PDB file of C-alpha atoms in Angstrom:
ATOM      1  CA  UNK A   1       0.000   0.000   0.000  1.00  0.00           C
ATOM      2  CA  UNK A   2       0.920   3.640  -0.884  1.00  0.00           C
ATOM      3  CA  UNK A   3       2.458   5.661   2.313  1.00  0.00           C
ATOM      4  CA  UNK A   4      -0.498   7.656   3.267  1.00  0.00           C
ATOM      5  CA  UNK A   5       1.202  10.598   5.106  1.00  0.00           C
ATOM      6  CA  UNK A   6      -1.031  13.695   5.249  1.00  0.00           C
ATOM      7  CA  UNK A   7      -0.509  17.093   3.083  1.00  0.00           C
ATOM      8  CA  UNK A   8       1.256  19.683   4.802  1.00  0.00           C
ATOM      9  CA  UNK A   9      -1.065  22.338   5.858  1.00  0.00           C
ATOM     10  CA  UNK A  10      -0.658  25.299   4.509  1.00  0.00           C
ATOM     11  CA  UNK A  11      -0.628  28.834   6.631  1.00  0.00           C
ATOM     12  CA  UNK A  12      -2.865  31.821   6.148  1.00  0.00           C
ATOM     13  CA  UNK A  13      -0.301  33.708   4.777  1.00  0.00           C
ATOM     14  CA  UNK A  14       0.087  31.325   1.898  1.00  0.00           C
ATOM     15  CA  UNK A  15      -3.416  31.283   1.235  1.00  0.00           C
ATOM     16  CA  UNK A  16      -3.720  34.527   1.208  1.00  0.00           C
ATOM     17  CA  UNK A  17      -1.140  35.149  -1.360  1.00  0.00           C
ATOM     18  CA  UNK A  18      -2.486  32.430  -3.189  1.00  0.00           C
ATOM     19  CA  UNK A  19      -5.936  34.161  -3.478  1.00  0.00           C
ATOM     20  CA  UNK A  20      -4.464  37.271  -4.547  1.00  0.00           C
ATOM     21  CA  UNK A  21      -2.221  35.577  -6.816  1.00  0.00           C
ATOM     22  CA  UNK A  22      -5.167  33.991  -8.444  1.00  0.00           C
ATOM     23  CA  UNK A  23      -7.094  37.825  -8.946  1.00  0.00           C
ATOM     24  CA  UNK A  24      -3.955  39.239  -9.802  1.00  0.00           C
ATOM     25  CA  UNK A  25      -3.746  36.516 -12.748  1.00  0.00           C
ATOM     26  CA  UNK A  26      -7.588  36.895 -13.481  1.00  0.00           C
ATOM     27  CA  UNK A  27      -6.822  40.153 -13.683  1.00  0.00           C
ATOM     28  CA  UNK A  28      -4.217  40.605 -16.440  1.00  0.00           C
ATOM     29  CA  UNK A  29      -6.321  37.404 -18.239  1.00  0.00           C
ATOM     30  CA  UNK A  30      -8.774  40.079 -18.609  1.00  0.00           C
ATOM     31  CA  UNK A  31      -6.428  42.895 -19.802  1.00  0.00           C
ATOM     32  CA  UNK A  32      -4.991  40.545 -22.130  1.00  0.00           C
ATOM     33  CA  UNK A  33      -8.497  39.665 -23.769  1.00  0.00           C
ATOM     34  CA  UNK A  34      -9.657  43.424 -23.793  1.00  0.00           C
ATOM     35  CA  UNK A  35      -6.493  43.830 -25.729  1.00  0.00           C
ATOM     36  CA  UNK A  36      -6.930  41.017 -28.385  1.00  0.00           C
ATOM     37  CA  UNK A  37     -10.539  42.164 -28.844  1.00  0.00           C
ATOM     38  CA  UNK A  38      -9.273  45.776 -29.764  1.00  0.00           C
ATOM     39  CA  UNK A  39      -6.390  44.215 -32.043  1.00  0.00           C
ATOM     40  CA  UNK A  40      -8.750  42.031 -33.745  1.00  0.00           C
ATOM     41  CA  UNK A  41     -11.081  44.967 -34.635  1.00  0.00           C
ATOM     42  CA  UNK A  42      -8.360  47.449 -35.602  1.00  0.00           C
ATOM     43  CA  UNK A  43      -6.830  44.214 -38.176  1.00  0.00           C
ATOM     44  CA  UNK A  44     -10.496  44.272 -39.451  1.00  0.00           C
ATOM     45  CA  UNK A  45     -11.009  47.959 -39.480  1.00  0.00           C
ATOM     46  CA  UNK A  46      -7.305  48.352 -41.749  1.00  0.00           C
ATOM     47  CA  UNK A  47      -8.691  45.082 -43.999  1.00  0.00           C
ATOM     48  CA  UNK A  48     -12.257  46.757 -44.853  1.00  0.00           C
ATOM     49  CA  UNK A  49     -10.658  49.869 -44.934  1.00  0.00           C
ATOM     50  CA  UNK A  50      -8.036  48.269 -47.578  1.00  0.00           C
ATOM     51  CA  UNK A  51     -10.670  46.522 -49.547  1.00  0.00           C
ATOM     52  CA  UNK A  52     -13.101  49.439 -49.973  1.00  0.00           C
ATOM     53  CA  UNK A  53     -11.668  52.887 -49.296  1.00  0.00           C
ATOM     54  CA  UNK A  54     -15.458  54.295 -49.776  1.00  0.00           C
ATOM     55  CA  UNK A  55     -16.540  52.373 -46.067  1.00  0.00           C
ATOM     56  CA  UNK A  56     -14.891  55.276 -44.806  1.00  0.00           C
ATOM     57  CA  UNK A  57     -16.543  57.919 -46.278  1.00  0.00           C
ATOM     58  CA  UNK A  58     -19.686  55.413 -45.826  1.00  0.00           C
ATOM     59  CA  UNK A  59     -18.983  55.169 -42.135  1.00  0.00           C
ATOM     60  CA  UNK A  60     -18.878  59.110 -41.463  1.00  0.00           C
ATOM     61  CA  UNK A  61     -22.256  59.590 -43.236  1.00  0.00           C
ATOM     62  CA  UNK A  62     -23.879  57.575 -41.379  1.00  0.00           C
ATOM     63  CA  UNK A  63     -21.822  58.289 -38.377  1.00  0.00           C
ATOM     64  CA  UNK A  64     -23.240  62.300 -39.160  1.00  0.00           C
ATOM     65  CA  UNK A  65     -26.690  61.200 -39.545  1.00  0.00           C
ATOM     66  CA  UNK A  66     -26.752  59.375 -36.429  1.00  0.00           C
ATOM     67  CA  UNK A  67     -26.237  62.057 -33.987  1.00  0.00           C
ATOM     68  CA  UNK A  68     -28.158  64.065 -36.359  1.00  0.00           C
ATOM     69  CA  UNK A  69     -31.424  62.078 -35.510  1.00  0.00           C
ATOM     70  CA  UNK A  70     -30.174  61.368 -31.802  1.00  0.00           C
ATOM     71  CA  UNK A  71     -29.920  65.326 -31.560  1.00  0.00           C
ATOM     72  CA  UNK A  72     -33.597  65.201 -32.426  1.00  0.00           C
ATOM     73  CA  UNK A  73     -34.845  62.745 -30.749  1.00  0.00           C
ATOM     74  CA  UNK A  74     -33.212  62.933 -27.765  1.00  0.00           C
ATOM     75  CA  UNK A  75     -33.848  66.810 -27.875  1.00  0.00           C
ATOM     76  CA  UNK A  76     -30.210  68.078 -27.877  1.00  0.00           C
ATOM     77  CA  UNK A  77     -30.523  71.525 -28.114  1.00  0.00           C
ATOM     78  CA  UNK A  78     -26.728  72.017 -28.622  1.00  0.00           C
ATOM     79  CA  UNK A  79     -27.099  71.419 -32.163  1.00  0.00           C
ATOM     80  CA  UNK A  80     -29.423  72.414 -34.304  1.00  0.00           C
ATOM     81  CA  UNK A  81     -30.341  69.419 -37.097  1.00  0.00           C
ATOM     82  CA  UNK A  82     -29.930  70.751 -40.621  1.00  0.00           C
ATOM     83  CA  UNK A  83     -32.304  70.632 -43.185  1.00  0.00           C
ATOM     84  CA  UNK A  84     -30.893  68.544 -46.346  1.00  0.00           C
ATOM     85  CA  UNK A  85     -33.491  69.191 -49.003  1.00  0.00           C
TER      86      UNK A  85
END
């Protein structure tokens, strides 16, 4: 039969540091993700940007007419929506 001697306990210091190990790890995990997410739409931003130069243009149009009708809607008196006619 296998020796069966018992784990050494460990103190509350060490468990401590283990537990803030751990957040400190979850932590970066995070910062590490929130950074791939970023990269991954700035790669995709550059390749539609690559492949059709008007989606820029495209995206400030409809970037304009957005707060244009939130302005309205949400009755920001700031600016004054202009009449396109």
């Amino acid at each position: 039969m296998a020796d069966s001697s018992p784990l050494p306990e460990l103190s509350q210091d060490s468990v401590d540091d283990v537990l803030e190990l751990n957040k400190d790890l979850e932590r970066i995990i995070e910062a590490v993700e929130n950074i791939s997410v970023q990269l991954t739409w700035m790669a995709y931003d550059m390749v539609a940007l690559r492949t059709s130069p008007e989606l820029g243009t495209s995206m400030l149009k409809l970037k304009e007419a957005y707060h244009k009708c939130r302005s309205i809607i949400c009755g920001d008196r700031d600016q004054e929506p202009e009449m396109d006619i």
